N, C-alpha and C. Protein backbone atom coordinates (compact mmCIF):
# COMPACT_ATOMS: atom_id res chain seq x y z
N UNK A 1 0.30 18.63 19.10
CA UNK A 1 -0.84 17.92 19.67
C UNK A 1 -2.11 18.35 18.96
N UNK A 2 -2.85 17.47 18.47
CA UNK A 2 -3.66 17.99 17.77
C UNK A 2 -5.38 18.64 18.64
N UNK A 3 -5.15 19.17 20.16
CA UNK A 3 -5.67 19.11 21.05
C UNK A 3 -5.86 20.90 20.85
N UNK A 4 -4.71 21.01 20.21
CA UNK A 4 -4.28 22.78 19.99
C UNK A 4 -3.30 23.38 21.02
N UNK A 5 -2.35 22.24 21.80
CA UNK A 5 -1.14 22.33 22.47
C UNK A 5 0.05 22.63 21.55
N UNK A 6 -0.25 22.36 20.23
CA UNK A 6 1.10 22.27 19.21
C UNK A 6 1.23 24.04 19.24
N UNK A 7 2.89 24.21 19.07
CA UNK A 7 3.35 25.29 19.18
C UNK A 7 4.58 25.23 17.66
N UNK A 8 4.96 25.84 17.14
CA UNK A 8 5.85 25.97 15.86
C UNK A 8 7.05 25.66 16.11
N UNK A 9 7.54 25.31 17.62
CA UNK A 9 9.39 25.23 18.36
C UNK A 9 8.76 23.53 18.45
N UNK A 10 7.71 23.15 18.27
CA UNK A 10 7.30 21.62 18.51
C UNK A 10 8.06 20.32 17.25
N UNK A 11 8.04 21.07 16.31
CA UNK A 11 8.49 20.54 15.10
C UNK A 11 10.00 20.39 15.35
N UNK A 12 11.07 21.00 16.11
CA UNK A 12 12.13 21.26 16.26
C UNK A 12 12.34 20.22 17.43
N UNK A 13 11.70 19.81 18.67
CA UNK A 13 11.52 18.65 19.53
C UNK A 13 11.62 17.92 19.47
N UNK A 14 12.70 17.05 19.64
CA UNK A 14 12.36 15.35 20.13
C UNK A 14 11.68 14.99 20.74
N UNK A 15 10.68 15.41 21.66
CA UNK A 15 9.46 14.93 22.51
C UNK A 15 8.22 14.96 21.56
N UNK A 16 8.58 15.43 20.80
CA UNK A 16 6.92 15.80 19.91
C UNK A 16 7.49 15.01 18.20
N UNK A 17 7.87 14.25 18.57
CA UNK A 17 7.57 13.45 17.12
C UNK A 17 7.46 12.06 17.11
N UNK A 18 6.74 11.44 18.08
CA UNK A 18 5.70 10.74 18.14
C UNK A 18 4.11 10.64 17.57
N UNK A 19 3.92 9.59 16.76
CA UNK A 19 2.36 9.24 16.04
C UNK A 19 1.19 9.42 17.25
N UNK A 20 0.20 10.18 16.74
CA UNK A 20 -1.05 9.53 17.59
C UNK A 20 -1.66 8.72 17.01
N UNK A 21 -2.25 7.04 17.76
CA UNK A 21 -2.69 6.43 17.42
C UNK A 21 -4.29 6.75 17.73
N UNK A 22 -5.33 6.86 17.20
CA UNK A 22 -6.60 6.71 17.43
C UNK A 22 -7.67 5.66 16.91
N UNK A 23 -8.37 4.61 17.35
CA UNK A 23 -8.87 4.14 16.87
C UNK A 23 -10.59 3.92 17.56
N UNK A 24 -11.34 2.90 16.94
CA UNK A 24 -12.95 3.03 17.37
C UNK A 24 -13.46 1.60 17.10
N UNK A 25 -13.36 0.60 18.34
CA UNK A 25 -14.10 -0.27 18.20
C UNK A 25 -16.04 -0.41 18.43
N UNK A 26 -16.75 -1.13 17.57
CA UNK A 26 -18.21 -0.58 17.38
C UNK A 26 -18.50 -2.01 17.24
N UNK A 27 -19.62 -2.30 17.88
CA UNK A 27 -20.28 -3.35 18.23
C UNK A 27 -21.79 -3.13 17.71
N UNK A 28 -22.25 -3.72 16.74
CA UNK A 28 -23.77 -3.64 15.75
C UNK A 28 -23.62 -2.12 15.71
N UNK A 29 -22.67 -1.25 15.17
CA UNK A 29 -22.94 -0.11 14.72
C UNK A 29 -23.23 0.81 15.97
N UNK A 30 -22.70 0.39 16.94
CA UNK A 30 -22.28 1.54 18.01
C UNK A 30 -21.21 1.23 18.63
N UNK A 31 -20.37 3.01 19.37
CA UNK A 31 -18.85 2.72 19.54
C UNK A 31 -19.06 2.06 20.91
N UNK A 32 -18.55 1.09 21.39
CA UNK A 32 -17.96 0.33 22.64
C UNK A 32 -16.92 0.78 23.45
N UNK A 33 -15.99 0.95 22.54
CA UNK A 33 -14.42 1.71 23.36
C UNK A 33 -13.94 2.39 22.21
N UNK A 34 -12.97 3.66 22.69
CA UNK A 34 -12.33 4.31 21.56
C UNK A 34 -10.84 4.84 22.25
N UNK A 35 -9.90 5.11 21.53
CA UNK A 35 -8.71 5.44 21.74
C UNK A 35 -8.40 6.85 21.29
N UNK A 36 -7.35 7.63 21.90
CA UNK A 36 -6.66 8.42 21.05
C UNK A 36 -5.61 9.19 22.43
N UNK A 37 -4.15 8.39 22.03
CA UNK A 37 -2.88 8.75 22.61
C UNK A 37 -1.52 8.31 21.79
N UNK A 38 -0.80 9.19 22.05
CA UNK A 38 0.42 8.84 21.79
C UNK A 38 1.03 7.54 21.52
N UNK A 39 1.87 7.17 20.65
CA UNK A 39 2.45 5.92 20.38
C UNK A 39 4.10 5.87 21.12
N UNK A 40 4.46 4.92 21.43
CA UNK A 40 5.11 4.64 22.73
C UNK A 40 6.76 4.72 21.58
N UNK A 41 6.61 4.40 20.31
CA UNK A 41 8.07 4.21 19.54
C UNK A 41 7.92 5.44 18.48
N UNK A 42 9.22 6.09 18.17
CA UNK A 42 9.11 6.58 16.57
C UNK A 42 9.04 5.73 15.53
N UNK A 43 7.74 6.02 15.21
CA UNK A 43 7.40 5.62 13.60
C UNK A 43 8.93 6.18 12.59
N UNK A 44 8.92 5.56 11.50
CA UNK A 44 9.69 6.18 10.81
C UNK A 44 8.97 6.57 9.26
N UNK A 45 7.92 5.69 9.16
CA UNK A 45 7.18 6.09 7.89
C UNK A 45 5.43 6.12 8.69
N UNK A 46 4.81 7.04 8.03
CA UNK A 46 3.51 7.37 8.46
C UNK A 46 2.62 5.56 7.76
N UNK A 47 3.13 4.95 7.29
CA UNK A 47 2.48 3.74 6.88
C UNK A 47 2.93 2.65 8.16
N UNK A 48 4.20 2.65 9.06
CA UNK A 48 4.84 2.58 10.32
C UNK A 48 3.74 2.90 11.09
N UNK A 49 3.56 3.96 11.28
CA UNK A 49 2.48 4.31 12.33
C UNK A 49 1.40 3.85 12.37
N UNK A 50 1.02 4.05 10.97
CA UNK A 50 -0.62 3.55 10.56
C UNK A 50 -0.82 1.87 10.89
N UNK A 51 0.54 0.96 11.17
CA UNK A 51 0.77 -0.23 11.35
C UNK A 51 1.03 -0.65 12.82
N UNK A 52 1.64 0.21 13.50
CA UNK A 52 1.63 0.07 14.62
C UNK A 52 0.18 0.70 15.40
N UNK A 53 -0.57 1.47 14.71
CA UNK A 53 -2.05 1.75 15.85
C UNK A 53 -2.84 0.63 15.20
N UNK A 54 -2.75 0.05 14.23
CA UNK A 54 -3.97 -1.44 13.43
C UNK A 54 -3.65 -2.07 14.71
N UNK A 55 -1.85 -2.23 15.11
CA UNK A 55 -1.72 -3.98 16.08
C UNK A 55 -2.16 -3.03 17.58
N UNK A 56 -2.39 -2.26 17.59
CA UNK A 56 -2.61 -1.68 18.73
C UNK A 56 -4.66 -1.75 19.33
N UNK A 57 -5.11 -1.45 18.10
CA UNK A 57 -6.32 -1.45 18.18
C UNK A 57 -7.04 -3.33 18.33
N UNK A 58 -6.12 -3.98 17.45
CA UNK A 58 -6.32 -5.06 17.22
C UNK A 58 -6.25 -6.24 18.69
N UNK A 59 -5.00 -5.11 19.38
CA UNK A 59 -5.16 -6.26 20.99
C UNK A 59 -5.98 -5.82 21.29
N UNK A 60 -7.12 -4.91 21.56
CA UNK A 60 -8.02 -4.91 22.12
C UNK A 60 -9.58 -5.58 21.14
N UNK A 61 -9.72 -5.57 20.37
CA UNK A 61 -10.25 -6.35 19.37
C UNK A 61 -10.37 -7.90 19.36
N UNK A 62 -9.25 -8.15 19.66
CA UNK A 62 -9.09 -9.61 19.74
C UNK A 62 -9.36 -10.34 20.78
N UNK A 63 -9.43 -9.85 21.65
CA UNK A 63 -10.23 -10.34 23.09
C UNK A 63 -11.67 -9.98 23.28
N UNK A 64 -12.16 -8.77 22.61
CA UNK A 64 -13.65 -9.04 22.61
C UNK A 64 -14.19 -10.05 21.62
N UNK A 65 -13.44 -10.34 20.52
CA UNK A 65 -14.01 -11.76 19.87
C UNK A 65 -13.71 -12.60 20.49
N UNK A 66 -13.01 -13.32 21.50
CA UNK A 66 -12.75 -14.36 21.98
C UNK A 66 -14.14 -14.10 23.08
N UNK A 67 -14.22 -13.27 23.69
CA UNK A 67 -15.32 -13.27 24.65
C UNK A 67 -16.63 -13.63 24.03
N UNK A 68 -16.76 -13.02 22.92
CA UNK A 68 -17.82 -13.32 22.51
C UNK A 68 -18.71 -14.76 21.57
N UNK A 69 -17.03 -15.02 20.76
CA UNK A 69 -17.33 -16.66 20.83
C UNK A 69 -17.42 -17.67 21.98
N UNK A 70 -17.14 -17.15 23.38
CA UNK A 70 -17.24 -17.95 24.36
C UNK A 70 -18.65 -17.99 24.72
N UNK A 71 -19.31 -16.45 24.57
CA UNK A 71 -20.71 -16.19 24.73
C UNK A 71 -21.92 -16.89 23.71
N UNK A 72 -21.25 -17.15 22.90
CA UNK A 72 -21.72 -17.77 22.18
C UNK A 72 -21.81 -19.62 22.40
N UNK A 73 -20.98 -19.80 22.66
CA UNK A 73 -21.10 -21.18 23.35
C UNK A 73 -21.99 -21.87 24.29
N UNK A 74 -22.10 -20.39 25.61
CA UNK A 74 -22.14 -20.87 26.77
C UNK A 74 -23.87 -20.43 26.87
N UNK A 75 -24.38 -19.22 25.79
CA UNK A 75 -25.76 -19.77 25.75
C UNK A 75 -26.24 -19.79 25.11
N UNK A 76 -26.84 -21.00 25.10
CA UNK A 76 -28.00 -21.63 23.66
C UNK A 76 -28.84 -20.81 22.92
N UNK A 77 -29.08 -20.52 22.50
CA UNK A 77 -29.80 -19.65 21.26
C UNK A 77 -30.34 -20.40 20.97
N UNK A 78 -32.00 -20.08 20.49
CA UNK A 78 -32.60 -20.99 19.90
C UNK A 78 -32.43 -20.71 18.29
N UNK A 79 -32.11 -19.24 17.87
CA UNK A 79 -31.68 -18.90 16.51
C UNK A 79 -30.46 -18.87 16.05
N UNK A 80 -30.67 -19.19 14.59
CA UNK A 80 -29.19 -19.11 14.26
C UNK A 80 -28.19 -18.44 14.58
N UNK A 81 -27.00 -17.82 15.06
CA UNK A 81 -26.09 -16.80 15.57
C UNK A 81 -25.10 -17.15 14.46
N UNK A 82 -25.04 -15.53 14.59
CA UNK A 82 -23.72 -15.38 13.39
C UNK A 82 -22.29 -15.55 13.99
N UNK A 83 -21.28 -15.80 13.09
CA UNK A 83 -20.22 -16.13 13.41
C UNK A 83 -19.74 -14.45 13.64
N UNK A 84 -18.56 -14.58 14.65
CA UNK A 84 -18.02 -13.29 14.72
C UNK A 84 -16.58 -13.50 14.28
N UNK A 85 -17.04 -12.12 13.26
CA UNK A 85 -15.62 -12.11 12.96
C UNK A 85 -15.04 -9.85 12.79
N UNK A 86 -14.48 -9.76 12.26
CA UNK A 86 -13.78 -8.31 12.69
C UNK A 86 -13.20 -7.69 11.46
N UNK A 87 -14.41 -6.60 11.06
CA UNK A 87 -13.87 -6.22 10.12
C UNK A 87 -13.05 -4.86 10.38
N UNK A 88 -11.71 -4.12 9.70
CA UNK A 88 -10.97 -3.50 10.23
C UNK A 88 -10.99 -2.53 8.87
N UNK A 89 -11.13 -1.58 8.90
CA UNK A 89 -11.07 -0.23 7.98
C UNK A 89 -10.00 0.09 7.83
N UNK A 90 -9.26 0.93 7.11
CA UNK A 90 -8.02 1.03 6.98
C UNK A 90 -7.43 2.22 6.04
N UNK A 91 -7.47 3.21 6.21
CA UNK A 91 -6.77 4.31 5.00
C UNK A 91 -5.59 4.15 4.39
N UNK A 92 -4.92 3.37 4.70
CA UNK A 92 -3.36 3.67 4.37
C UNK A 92 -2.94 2.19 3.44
N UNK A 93 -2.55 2.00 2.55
CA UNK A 93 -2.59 1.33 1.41
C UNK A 93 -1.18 0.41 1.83
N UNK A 94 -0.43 0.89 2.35
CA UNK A 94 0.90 0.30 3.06
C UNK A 94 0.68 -0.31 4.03
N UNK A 95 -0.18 -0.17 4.80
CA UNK A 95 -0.41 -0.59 6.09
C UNK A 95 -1.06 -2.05 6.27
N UNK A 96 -2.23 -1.77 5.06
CA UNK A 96 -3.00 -3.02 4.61
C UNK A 96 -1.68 -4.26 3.91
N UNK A 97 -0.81 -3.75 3.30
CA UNK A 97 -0.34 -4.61 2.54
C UNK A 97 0.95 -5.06 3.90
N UNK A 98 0.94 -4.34 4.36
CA UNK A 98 2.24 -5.00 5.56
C UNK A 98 1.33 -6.21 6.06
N UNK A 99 0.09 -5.52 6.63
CA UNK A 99 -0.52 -6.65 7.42
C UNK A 99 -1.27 -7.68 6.87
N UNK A 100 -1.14 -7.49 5.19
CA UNK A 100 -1.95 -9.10 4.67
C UNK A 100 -0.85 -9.90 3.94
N UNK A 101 0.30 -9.55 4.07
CA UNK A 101 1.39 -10.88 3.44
C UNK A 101 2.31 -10.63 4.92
N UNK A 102 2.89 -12.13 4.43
CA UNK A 102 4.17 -12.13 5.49
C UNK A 102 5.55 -12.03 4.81
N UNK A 103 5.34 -11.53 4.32
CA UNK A 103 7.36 -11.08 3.81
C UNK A 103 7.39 -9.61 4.38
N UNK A 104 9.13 -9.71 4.65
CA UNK A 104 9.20 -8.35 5.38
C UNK A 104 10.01 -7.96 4.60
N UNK A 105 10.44 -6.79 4.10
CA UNK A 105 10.81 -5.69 2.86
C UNK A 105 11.77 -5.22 3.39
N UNK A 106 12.97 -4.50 2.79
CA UNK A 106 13.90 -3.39 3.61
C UNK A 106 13.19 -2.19 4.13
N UNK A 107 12.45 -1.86 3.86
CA UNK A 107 11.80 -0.95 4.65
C UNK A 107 10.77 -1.30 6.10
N UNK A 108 10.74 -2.85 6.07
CA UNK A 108 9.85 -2.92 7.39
C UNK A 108 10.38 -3.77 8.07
N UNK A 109 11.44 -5.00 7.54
CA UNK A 109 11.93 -5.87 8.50
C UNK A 109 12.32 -5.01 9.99
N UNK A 110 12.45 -3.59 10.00
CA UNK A 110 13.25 -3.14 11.58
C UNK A 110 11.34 -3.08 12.11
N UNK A 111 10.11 -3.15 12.07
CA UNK A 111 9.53 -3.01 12.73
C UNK A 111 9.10 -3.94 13.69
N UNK A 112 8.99 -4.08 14.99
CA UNK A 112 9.46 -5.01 16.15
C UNK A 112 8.35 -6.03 15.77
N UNK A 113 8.84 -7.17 15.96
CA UNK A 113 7.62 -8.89 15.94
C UNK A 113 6.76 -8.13 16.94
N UNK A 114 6.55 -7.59 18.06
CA UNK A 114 5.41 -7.23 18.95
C UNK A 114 4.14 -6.79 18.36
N UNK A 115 4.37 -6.25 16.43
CA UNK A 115 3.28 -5.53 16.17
C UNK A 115 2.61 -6.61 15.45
N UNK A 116 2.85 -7.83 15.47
CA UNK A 116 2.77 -8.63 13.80
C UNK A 116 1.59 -9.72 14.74
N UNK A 117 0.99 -9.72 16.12
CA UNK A 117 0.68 -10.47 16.85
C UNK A 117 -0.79 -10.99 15.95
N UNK A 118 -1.14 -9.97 15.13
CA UNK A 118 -2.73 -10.37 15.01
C UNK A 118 -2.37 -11.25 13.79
N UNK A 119 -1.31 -11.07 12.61
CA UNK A 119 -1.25 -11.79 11.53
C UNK A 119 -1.83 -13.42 10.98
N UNK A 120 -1.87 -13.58 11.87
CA UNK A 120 -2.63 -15.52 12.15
C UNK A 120 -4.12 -15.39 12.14
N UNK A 121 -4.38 -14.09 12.86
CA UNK A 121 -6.12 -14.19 12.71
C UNK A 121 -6.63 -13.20 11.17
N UNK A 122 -5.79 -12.50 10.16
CA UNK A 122 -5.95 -12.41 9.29
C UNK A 122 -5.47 -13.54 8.31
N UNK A 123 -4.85 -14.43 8.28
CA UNK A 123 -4.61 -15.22 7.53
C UNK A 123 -6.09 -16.28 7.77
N UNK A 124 -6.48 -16.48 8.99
CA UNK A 124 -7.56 -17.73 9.23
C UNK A 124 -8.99 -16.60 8.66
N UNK A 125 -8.63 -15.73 8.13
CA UNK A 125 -9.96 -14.61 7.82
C UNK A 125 -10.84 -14.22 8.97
N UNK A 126 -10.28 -14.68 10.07
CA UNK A 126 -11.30 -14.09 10.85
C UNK A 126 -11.22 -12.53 11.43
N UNK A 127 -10.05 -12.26 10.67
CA UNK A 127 -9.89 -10.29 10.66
C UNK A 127 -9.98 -9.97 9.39
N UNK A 128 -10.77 -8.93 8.73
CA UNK A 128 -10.44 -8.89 7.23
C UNK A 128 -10.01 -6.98 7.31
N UNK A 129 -9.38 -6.80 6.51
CA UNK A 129 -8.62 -5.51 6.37
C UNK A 129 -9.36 -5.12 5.00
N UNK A 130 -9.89 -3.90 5.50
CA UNK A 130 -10.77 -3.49 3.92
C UNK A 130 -9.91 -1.87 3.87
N UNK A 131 -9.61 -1.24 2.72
CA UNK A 131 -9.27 0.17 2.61
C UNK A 131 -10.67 1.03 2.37
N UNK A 132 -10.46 2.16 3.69
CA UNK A 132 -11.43 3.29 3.39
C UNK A 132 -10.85 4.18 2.98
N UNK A 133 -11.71 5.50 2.32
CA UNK A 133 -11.12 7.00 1.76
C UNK A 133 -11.33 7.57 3.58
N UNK A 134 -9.81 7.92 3.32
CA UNK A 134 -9.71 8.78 4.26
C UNK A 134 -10.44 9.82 5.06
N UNK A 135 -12.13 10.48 4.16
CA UNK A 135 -12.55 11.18 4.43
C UNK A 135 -13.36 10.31 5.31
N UNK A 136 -13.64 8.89 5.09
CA UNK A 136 -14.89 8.08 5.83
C UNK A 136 -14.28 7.59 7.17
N UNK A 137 -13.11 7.86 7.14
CA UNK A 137 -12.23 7.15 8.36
C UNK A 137 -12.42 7.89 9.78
N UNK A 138 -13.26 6.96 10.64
CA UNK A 138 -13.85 7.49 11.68
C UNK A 138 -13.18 8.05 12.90
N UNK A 139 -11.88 7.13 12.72
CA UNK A 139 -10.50 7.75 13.78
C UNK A 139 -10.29 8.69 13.45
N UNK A 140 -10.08 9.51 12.58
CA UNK A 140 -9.14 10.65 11.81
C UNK A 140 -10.00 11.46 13.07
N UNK A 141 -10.94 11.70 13.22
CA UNK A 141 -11.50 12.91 14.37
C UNK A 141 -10.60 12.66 15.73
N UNK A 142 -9.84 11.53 15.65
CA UNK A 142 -9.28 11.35 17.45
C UNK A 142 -8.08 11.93 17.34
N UNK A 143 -7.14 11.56 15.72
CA UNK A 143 -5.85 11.83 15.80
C UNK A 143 -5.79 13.41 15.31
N UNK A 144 -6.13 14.18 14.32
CA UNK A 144 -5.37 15.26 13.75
C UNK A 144 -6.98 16.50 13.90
N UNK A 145 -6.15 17.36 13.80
CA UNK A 145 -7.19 18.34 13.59
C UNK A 145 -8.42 18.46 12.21
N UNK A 146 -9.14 18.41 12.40
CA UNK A 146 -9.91 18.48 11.03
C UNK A 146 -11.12 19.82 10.89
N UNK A 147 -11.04 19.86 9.52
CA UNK A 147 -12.35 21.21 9.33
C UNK A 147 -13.89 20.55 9.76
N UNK A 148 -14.68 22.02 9.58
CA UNK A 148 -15.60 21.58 10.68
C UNK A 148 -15.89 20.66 9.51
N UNK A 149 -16.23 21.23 8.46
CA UNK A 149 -17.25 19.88 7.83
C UNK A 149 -17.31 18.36 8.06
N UNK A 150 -15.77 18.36 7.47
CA UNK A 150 -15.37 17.06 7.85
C UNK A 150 -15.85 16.37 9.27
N UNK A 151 -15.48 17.21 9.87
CA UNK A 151 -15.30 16.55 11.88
C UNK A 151 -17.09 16.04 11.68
N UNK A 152 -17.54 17.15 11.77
CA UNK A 152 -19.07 16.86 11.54
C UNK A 152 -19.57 15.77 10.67
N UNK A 153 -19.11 15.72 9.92
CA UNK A 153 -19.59 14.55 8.48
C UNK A 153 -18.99 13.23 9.68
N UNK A 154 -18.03 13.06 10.49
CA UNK A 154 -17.44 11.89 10.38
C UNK A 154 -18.14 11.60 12.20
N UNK A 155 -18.09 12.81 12.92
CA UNK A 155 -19.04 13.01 14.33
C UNK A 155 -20.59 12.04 13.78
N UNK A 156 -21.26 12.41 12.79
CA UNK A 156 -22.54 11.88 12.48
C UNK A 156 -22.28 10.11 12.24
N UNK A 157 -21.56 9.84 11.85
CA UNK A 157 -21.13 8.71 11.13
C UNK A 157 -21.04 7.59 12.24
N UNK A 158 -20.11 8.35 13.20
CA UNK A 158 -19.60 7.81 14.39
C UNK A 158 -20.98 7.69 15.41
N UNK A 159 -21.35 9.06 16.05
CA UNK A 159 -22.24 9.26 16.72
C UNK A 159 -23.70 9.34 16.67
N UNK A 160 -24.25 9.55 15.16
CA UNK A 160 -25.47 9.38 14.97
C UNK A 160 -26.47 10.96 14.63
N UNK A 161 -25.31 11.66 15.56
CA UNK A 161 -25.60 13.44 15.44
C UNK A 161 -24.51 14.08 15.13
């Protein structure tokens, strides 16, 4: 647990080899909601995991854009309003490429249709999947332990302090 519950007999556990998913939805550059728990299946590749917390973060994602194009409808603006759309950060180079084509590979056809739900709103572009360096990746503070610098560099980023 990257909480500082992990013990060295943990690695040897079947209860403890489960992914944490963490993620950070941010609305004009502040966080709204944030995550960080356990993933409900064994991953089998850390690009697996990194694919199953995107569709995880993404159901909740996908209903604040629907809310908000509704908000957008329902009141008139006298100024132009921007279209909403959802941009999604991404460290993991596998993860991006699972979720921007639709062919499934011997290595991913076993991962369940439940995760593949957002694929239609990246194809219509209204999700775009960009790769960050891992060091800029604002979740990494929810899931694993990190040095102070880092935590700090990515705490400011996130939080402002």
């Amino acid at each position: 647990d990257f909480a500082g519950n992990w013990q060295k007999a943990d690695a040897e556990s079947a209860d403890a080899v489960m992914s944490r998913t963490g993620y950070v939805l941010m609305y004009a550059g502040c966080p709204i909601h944030w995550v960080s728990k356990l993933q409900t299946e064994i991953a089998l590749s850390t690009a697996e995991a990194e694919y199953i917390a995107l569709s995880q973060s993404l159901r909740e994602a996908i209903p604040l854009m629907s809310m908000m194009k509704e908000l957008k409808k329902t009141f008139p603006i006298e100024i132009q309003v921007p279209n909403f759309n959802c941009t999604v950060h991404e460290d993991n180079q596998s993860c991006i490429s699972m979720a921007t084509t639709q062919k499934f590979s011997p290595r991913t056809k076993h991962i369940a249709l439940k995760y593949h739900h957002f694929r239609s709103y990246v194809n219509s572009k209204q999700i775009e999947i960009h790769y960050i360096n891992t060091h800029d990746q604002l979740a990494d503070c929810l899931t694993k332990p990190l040095g102070a610098n880092l935590f700090f560099d990515l705490r400011k980023m996130l939080m402002g302090w």
